[in-house]
């Protein structure tokens, strides 16, 4: 029997290939707009002064800088999407990963949205598996699970194989 990572990779890639129902895509568009608006609001937050300046355009930043900038500015005021049960904010982490990869690769809007949504879903599922025990011990599930979900989002957009994603 394949390990847990291989099973997760197969499931995620299977769902990515199958697509996402239109009603879920609509919710995803709203989630993207929410995270994008929170990022615009967060740009001027004093906690974001350390971020690299994009000069008004993300074209001058590396993919990693784009991802970091969007994730931090979308989450800094905690006005972005929130999953109350797990205290995660899946939109900010996964939009950062998706935008970072989209700055490097030719990505369609549907692929972008599907990978983003699957990353958000995986973050919530992983966080639910760890909560509430991890929360009561002081873990930041957005940091723990968001790292994995951002990796899933980026891997889908880079068209990673099941072997690559499972490792």
Short mmCIF file of C-alpha atoms in Angstrom, two decimals, residues 155 159-167:
data_model
loop_
_atom_site.label_atom_id
_atom_site.label_comp_id
_atom_site.label_asym_id
_atom_site.label_seq_id
_atom_site.Cartn_x
_atom_site.Cartn_y
_atom_site.Cartn_z
CA UNK A 155 2.94 21.80 -7.74
CA UNK A 159 2.19 20.14 -13.56
CA UNK A 160 4.11 18.00 -11.11
CA UNK A 161 3.71 14.25 -11.41
CA UNK A 162 2.24 12.12 -8.62
CA UNK A 163 5.76 10.92 -7.79
CA UNK A 164 7.06 14.48 -7.49
CA UNK A 165 4.07 15.64 -5.44
CA UNK A 166 4.18 12.55 -3.21
CA UNK A 167 7.85 13.08 -2.37
#
